[in-house]
Short mmCIF file of C-alpha atoms in Angstrom, two decimals:
data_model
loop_
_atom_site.label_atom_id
_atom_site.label_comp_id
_atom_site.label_asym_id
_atom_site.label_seq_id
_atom_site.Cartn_x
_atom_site.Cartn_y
_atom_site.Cartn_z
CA UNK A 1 -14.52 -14.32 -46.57
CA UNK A 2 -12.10 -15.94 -44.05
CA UNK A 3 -14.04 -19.62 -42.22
CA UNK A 4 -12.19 -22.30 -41.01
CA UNK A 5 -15.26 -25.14 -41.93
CA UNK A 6 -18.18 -24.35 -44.14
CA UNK A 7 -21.29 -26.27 -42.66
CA UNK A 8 -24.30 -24.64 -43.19
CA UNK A 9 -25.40 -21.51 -44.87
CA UNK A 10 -26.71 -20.15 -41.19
CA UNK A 11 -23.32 -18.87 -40.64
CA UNK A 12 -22.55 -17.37 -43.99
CA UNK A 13 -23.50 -13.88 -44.00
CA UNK A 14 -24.70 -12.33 -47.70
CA UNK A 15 -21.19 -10.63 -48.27
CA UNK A 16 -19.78 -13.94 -47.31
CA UNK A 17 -22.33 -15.43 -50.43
CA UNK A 18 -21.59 -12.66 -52.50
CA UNK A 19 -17.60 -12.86 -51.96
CA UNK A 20 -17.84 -16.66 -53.30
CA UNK A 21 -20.37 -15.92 -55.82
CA UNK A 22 -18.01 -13.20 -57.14
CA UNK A 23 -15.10 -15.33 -57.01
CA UNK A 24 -16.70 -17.10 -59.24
CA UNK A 25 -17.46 -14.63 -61.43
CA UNK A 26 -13.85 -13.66 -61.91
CA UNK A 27 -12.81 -17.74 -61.96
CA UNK A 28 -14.87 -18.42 -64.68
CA UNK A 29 -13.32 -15.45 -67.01
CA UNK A 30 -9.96 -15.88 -65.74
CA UNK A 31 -8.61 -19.29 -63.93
CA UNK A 32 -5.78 -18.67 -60.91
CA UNK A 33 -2.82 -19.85 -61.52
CA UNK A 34 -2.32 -23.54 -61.39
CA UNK A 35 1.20 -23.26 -59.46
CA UNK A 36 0.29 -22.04 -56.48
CA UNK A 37 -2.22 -25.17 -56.22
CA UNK A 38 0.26 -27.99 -57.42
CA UNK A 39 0.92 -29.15 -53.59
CA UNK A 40 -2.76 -28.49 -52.58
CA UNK A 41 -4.30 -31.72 -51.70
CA UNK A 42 -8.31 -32.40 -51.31
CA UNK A 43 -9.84 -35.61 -49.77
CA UNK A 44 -13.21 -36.63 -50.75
CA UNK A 45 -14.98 -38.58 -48.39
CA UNK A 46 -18.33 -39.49 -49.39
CA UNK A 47 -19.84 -41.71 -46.94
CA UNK A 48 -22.92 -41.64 -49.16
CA UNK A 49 -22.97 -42.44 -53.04
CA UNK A 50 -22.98 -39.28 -55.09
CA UNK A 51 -21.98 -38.50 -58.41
CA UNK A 52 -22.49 -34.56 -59.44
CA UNK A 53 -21.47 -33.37 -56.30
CA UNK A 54 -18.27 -35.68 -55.52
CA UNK A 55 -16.85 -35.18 -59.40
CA UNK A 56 -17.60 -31.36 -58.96
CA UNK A 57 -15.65 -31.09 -56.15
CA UNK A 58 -13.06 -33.04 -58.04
CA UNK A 59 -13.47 -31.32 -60.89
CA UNK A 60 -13.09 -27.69 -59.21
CA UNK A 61 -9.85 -28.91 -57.24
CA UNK A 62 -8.09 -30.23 -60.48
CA UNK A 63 -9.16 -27.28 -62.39
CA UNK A 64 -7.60 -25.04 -59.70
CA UNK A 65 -4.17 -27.13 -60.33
CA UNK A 66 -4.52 -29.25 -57.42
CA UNK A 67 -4.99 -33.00 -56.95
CA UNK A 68 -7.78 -35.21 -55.07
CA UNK A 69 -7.87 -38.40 -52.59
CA UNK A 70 -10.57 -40.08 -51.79
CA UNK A 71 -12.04 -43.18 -49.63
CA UNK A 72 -13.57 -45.42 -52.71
CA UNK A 73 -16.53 -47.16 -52.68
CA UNK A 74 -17.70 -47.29 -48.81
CA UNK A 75 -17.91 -50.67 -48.61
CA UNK A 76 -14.49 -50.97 -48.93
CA UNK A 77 -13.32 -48.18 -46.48
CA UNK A 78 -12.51 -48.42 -43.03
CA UNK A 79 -16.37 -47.58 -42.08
CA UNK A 80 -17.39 -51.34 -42.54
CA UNK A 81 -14.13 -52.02 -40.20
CA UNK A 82 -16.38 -49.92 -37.29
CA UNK A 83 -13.55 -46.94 -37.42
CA UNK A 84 -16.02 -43.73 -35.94
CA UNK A 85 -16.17 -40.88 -38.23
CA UNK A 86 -14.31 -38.64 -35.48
CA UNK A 87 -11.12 -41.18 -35.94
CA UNK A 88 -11.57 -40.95 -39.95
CA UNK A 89 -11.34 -37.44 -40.26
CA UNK A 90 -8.30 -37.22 -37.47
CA UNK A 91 -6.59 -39.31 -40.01
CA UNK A 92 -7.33 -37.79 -42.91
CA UNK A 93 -6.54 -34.55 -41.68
CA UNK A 94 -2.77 -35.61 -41.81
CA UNK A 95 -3.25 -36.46 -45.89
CA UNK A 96 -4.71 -33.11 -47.10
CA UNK A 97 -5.38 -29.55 -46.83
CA UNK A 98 -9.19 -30.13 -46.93
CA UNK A 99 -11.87 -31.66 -46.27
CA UNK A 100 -14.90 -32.14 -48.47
CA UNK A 101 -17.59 -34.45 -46.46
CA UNK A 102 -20.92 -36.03 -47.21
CA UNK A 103 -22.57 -38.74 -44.58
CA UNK A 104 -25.71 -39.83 -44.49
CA UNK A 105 -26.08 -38.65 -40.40
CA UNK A 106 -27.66 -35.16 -39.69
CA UNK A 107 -24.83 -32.95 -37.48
CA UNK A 108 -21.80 -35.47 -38.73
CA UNK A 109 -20.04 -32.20 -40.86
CA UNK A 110 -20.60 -30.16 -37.33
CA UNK A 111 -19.21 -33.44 -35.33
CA UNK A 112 -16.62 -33.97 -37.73
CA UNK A 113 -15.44 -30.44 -37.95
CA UNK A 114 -14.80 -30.42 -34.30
CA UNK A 115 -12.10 -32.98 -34.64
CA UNK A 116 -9.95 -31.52 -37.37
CA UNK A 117 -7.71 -27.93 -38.15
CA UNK A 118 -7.98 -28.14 -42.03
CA UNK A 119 -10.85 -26.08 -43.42
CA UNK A 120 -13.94 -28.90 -43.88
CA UNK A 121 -16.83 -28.37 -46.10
CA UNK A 122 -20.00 -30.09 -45.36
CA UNK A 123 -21.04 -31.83 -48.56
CA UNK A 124 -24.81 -32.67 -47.31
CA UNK A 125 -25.43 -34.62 -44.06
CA UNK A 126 -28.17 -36.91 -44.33
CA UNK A 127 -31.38 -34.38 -44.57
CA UNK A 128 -29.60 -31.58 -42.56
CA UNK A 129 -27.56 -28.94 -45.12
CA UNK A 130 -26.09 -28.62 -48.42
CA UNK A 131 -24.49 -25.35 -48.44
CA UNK A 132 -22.56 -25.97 -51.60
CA UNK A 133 -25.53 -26.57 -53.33
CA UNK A 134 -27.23 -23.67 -51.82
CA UNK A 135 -24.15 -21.44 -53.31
CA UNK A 136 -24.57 -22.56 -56.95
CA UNK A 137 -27.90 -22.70 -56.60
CA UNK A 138 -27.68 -18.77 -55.97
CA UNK A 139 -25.15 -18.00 -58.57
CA UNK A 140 -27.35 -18.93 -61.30
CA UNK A 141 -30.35 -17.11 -59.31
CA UNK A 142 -28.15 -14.01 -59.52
CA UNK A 143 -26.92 -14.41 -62.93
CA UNK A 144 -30.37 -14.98 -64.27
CA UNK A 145 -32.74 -12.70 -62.18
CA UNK A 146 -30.83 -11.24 -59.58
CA UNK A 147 -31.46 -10.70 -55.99
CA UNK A 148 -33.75 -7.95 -55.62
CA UNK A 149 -37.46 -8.16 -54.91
CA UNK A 150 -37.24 -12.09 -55.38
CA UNK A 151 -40.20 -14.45 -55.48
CA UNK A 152 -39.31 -17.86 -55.41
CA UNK A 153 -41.34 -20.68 -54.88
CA UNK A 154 -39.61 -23.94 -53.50
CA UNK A 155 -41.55 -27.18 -54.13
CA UNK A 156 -41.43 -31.09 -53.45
CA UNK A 157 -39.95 -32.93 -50.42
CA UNK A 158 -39.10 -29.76 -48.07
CA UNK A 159 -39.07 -31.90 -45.29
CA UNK A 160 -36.31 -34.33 -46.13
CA UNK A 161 -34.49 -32.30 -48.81
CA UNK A 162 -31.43 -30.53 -47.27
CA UNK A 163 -31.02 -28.48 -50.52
CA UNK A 164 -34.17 -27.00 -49.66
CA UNK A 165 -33.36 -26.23 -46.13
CA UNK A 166 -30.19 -24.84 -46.92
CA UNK A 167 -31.41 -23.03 -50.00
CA UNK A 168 -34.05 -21.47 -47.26
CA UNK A 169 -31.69 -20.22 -44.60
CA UNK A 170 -29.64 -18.31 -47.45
CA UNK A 171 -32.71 -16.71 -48.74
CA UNK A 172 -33.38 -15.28 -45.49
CA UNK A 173 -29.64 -12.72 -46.13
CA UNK A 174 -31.61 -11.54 -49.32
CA UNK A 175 -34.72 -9.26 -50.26
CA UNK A 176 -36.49 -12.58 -50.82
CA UNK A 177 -40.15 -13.79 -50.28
CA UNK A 178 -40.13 -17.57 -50.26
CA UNK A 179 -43.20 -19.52 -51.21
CA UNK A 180 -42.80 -23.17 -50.08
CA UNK A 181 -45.07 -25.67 -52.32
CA UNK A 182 -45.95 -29.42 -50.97
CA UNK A 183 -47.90 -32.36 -49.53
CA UNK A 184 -48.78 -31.21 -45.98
CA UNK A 185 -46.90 -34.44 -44.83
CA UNK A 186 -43.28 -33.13 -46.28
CA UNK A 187 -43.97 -29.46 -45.21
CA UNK A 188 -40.56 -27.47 -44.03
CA UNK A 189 -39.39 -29.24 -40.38
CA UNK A 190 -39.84 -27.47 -37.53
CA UNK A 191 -36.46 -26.63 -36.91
CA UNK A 192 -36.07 -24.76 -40.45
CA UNK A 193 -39.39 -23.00 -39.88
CA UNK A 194 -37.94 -21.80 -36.15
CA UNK A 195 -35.43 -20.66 -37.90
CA UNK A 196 -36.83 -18.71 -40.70
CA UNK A 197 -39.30 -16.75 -38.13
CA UNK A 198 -36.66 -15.94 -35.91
CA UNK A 199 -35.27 -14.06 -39.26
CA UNK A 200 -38.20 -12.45 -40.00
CA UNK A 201 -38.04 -14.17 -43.55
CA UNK A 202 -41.04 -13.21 -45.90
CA UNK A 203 -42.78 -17.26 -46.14
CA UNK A 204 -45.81 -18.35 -47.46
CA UNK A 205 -46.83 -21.96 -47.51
CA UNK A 206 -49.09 -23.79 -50.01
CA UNK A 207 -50.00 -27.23 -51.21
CA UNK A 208 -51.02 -26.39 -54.70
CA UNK A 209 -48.61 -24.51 -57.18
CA UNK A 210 -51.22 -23.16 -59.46
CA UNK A 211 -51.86 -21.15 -56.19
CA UNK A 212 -48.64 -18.62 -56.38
CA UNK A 213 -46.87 -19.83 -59.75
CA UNK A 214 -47.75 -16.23 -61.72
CA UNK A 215 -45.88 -14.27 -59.15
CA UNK A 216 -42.86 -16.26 -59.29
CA UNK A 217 -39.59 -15.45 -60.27
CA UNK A 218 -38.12 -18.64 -59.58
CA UNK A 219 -39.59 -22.26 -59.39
CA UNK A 220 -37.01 -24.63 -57.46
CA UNK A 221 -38.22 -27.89 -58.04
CA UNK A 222 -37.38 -30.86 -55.90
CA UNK A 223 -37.51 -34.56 -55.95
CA UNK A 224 -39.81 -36.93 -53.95
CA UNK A 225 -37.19 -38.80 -52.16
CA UNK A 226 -38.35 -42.60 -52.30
CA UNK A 227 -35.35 -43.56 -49.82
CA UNK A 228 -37.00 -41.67 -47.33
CA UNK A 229 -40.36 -43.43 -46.65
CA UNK A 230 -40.57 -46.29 -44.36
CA UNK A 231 -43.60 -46.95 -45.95
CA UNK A 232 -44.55 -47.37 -49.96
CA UNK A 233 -47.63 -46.58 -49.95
CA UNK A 234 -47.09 -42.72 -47.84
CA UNK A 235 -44.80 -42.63 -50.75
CA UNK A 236 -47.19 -43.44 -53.83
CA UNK A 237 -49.46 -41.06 -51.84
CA UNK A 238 -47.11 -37.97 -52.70
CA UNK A 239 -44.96 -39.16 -55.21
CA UNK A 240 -46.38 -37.58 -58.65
CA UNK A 241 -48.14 -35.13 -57.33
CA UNK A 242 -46.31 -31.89 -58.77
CA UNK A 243 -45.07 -32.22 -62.28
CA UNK A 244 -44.27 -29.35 -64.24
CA UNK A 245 -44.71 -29.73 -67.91
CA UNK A 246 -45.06 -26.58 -70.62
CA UNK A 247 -48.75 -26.21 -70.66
CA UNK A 248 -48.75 -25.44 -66.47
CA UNK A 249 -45.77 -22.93 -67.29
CA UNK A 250 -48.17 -21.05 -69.64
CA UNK A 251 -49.55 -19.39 -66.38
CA UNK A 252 -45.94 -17.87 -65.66
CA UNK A 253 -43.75 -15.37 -66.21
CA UNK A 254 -42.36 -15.45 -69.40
CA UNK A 255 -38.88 -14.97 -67.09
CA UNK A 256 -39.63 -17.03 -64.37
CA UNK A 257 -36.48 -20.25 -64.55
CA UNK A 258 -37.12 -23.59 -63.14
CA UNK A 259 -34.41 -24.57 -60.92
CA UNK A 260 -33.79 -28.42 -59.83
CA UNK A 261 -30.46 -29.66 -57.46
CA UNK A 262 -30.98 -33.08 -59.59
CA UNK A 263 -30.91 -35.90 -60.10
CA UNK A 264 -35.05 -35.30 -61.12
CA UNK A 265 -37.42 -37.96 -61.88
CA UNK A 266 -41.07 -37.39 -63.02
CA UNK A 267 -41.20 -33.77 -61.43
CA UNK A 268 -40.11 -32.03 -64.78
CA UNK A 269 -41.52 -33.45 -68.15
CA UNK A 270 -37.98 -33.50 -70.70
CA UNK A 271 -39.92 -31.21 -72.73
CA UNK A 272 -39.69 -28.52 -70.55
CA UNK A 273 -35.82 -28.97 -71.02
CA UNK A 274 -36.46 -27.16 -74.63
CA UNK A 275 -37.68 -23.74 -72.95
CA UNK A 276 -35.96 -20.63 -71.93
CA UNK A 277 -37.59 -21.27 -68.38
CA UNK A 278 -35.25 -24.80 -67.98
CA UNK A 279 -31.97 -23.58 -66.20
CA UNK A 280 -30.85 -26.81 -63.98
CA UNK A 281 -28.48 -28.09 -66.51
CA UNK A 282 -27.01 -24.87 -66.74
CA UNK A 283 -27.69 -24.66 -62.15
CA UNK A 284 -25.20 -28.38 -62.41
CA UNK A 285 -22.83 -26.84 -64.49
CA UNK A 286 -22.20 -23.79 -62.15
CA UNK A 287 -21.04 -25.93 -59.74
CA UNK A 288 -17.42 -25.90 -60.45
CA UNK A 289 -16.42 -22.26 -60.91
CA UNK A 290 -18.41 -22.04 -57.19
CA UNK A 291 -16.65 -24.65 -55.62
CA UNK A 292 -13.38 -23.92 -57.27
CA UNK A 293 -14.48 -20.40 -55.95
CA UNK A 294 -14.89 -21.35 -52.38
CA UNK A 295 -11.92 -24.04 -52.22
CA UNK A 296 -10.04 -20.67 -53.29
CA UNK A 297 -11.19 -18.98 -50.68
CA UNK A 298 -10.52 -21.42 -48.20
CA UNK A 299 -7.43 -23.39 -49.27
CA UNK A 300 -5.21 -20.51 -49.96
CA UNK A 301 -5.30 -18.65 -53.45
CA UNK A 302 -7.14 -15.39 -52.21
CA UNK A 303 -6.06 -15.98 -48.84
CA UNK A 304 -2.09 -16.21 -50.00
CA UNK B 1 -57.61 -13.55 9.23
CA UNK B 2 -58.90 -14.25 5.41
CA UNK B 3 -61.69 -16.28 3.92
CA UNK B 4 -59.83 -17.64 1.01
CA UNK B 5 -57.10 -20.15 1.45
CA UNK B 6 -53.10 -18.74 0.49
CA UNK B 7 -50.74 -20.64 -1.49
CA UNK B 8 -48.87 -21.62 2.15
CA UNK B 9 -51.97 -23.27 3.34
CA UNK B 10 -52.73 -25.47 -0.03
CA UNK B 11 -49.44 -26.77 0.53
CA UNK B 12 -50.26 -28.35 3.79
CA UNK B 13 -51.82 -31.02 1.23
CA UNK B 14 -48.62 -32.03 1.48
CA UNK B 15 -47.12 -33.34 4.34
CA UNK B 16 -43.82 -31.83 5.29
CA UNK B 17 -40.42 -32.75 5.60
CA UNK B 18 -38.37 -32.93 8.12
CA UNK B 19 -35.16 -32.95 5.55
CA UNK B 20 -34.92 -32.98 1.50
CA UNK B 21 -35.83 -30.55 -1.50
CA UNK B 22 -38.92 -29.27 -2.33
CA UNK B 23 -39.52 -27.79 -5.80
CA UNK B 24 -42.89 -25.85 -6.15
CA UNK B 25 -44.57 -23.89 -8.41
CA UNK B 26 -44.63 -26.67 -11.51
CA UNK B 27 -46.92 -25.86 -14.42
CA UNK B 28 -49.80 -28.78 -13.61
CA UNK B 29 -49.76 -32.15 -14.45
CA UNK B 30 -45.91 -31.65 -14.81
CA UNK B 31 -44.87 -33.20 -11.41
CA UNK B 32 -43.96 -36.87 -12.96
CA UNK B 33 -41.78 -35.14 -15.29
CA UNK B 34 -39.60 -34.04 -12.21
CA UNK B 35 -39.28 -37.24 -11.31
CA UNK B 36 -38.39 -38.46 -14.29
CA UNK B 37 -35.68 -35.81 -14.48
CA UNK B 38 -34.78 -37.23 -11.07
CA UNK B 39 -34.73 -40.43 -11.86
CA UNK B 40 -37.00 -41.73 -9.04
CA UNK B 41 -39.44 -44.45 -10.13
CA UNK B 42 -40.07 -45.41 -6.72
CA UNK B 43 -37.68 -48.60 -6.94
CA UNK B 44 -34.85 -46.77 -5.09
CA UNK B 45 -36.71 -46.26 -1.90
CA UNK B 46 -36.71 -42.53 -1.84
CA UNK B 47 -39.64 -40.46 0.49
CA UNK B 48 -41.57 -38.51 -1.87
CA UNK B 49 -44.46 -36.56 -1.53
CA UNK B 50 -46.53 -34.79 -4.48
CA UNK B 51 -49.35 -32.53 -4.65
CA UNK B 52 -50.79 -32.27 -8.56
CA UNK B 53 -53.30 -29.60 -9.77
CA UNK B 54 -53.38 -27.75 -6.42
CA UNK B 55 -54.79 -24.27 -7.36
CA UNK B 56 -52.39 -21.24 -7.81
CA UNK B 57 -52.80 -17.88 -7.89
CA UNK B 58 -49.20 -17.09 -9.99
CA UNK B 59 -49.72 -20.43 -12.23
CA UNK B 60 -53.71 -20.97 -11.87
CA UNK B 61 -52.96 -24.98 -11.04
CA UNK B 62 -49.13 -25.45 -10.01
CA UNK B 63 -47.81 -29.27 -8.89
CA UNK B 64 -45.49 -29.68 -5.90
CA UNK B 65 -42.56 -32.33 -5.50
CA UNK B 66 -41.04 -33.08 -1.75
CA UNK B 67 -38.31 -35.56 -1.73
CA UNK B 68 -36.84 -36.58 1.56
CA UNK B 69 -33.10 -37.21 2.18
CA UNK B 70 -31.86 -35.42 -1.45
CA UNK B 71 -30.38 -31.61 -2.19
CA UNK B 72 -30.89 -31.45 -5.99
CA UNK B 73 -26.95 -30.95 -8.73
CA UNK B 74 -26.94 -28.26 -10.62
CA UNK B 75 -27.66 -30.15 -14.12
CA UNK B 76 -30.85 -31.81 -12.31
CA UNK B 77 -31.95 -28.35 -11.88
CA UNK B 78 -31.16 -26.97 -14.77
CA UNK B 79 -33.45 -29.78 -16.94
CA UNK B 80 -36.14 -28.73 -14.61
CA UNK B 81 -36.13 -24.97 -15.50
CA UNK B 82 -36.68 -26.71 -19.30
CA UNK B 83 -40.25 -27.91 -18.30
CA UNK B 84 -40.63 -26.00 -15.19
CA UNK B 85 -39.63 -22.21 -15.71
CA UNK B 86 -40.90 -20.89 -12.75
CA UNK B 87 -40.33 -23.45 -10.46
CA UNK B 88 -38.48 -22.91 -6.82
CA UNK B 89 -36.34 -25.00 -5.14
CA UNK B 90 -36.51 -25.18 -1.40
CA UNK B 91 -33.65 -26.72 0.35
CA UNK B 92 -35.48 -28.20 3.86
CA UNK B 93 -33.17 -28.99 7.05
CA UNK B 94 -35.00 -29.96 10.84
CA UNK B 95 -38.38 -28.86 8.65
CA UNK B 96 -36.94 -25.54 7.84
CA UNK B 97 -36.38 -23.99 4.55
CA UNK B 98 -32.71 -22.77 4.94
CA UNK B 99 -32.30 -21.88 1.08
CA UNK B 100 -34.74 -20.60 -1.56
CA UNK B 101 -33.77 -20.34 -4.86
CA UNK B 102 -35.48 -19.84 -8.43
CA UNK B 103 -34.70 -21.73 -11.00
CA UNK B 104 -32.50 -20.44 -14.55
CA UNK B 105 -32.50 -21.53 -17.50
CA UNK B 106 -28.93 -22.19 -18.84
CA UNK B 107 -28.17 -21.04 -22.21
CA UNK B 108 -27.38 -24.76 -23.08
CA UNK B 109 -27.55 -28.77 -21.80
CA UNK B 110 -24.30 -31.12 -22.19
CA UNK B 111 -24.75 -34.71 -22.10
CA UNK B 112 -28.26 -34.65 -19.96
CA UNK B 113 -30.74 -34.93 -23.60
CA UNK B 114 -30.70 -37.83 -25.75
CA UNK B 115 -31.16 -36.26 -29.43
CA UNK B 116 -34.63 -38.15 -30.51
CA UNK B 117 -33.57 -38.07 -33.62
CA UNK B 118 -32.52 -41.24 -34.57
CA UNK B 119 -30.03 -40.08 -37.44
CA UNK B 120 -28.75 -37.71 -35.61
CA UNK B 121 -24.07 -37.84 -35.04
CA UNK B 122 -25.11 -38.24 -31.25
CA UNK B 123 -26.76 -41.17 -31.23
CA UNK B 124 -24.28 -43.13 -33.28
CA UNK B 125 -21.05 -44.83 -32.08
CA UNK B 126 -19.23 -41.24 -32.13
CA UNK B 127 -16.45 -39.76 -29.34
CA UNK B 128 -19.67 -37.06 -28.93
CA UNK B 129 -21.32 -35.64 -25.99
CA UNK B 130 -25.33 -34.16 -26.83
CA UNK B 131 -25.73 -30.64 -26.66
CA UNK B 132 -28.85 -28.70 -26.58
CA UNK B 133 -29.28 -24.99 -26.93
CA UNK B 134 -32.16 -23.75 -24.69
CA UNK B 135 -34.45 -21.79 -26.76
CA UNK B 136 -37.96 -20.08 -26.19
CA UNK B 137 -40.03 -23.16 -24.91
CA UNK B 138 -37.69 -26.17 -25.45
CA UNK B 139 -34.29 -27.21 -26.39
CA UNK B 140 -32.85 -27.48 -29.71
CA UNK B 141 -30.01 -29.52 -30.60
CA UNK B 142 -26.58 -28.49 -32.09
CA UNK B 143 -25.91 -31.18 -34.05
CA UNK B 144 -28.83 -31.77 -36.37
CA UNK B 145 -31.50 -29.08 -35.22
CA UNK B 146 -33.71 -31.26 -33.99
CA UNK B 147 -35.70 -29.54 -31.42
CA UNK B 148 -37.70 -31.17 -28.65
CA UNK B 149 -40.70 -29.33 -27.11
CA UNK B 150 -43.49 -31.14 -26.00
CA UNK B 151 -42.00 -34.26 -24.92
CA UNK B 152 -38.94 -33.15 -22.88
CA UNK B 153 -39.19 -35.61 -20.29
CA UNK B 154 -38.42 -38.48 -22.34
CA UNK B 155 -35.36 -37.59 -23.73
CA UNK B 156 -33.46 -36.93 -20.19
CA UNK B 157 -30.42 -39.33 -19.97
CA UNK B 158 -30.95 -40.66 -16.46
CA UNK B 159 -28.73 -42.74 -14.53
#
């Protein structure tokens, strides 16, 4: 894998996803050698507040040897002074050897990218893409079920949650079918369903999960974004209507995991945390041997 | 001599001109979406002449625009092939059609679509033109995905 800017997963092809994943693989058992990273410098800029995804980034950069910058608390950054995104990046472009971005505007990673030479990774803009996510998400897929003749069922707010839509547009490189489970008012947007006919993915849409959950081999879960709604009461209308608890994952596969980007709310019960289906502590977790993975591939290490 | 009326006669509906454009063969009812693309709202004083739901035997019921005194750019063509596919566009001198062309489709649209998506990098305070990829029946934005369909019209960045 050789990219300039990761943005979305529509322009990673499955041996680019399976060169990170297996980067990973090998970073995990054996760590690269911290010297060649000790100059390597990574700015965060998270227009948006985040916490697993901004320290994981951190995280996988300082575990690779190298060190982090980062904007602080947006409020305080040069945002509030009206400086455009275009002129942040241009700037920050002269500090570091990467660029790790999250805004809250769909197309600002895309936008941004167009501005800058170091490699920049899009960290989620607004309710566009995730890739990142999309790559752990997939390592712990593969490690726990593998790829072949998957059934995965992907339910909550597809419409909003950019997880979900980059999650999707992966799937379509694999031998997946892809069940999508929610209110008819947060189905998939139009865009991502373009999309996934134009690749021929295998998709099946429902609004009830009892409907497809015994063929699953995977159950990603997501949450009912409250920041989204304009309006409470479309909210309260959705909000609580999925909720997996122990006694509705009697009617699974004994092998089937339940996946969830986090942070969750009332769409998992905690005691479903004590089965062997619960895997999204374990999905968090994988985060930094992927990222340390792809900042690898990007930022030199495998490319040296 | 034949009993049903051609195409050329219907369009003697409307008048012609002695010098302008004239873009036929508009799906029906889409005629005030040219003009919107044109930006002609009747303030600026322009001649125009329309025929709407005037029966067709390639498009069943096609609408006709005739605007004196204007030869169409290349971008205000191209927006028209988004919501007009298989329109023409007759260039009219001393009554005379002296060019006859079909529209394209281009492969994309710079800085002519305003992205209706309201989040979307484009519509902030950003050093960023729109661009739209052209895809089966609509255009589809680069930036954010958004794609626009139905509503075209709307969207065109006139002025």
């Amino acid at each position: 894998m050789r990219r300039e800017h990761v943005l979305t997963t529509k322009e990673l092809s499955r041996s680019d996803i399976e060169a990170v994943l297996d980067r990973a693989v090998d970073i995990a058992r054996d760590p690269p050698d911290r010297s060649q990273y000790e100059d390597t410098i990574l700015a965060l800029l998270f227009f948006e507040p985040s916490t697993r995804t901004k320290m994981s980034f951190d995280t996988a950069m300082k575990r690779l040897g190298g060190t982090t910058v980062d904007l602080g608390p947006v409020g305080s950054s040069s945002v509030t002074k009206g400086e455009s995104l275009a002129d942040t990046v241009r700037v920050i472009e002269g500090y570091a050897d990467g660029i790790v971005l999250r805004h809250p505007s769909e197309g600002a990673a895309k936008m941004a990218s167009e501005f800058v030479d170091v490699p920049l990774i899009n960290a989620g803009d607004g309710a566009g893409h995730h890739p990142t996510q999309t790559l752990l998400d997939l390592y712990t897929i593969r490690e726990n079920v593998g790829f072949d003749d998957l059934s995965i069922g992907i339910m909550g707010d597809l419409k909003y949650g950019r997880t979900v839509h980059s999650l999707s547009h992966a799937l379509t490189k694999l031998d997946a079918r892809q069940h999508f489970i929610s209110p008819e008012s947060l189905r998939l947007p139009r865009s991502v369903r373009y999309d996934l006919h134009e690749a021929g993915a295998n998709v099946r849409e429902h609004t009830e999960i009892e409907d497809v959950l015994s063929s699953l081999d995977v159950l990603y879960v997501t949450r009912i974004q409250r920041e989204r709604f304009h309006d409470e009461n479309e909210y309260r209308k959705v909000a609580g209507q999925y909720h997996i608890t122990p006694d509705l994952l009697e009617g699974a596969d004994d092998d089937l995991i339940v996946m969830h980007p986090l942070p969750r709310v009332d769409e998992i019960a905690p005691d479903v945390d004590e089965t062997a289906h619960a895997k999204y502590f374990q999905q968090a977790h994988n985060g930094v041997p992927v990222r340390m993975a792809l900042l690898d591939l990007l930022l030199g290490g495998a490319n040296k | 001599m034949t009993d049903h009326p051609t195409d050329n006669d219907r369009e003697l509906r409307v008048s012609k001109i002695e010098n302008g454009t004239v873009i036929d063969h508009v799906p029906g009812g889409q005629a005030l979406k040219v003009l919107a693309i044109l930006d002609i709202d009747g303030s600026t004083g322009e001649t125009v002449s329309i025929g709407m739901n005037i029966p067709s035997e390639k498009l069943g019921r096609k609408d006709i625009v005739k605007v004196e005194s204007r030869e169409l750019s290349q971008n205000e063509v191209d927006v028209i092939s988004l919501i007009a596919p298989d329109a023409s566009i007759n260039i009219i001198r001393e009554f005379d059609v002296i060019e006859k062309s079909r529209v394209d489709r281009p492969a994309t649209v710079t800085d002519v679509i305003a992205c209706p998506n309201r989040n979307c990098i484009t519509t902030q305070s950003e050093p960023v033109v729109s661009k739209f990829d052209v895809v089966d029946d609509g255009v589809r934005c680069i930036y954010c995905d958004t794609i626009v369909r139905d509503d075209l019209a709307e969207h065109i960045q006139t002025g």
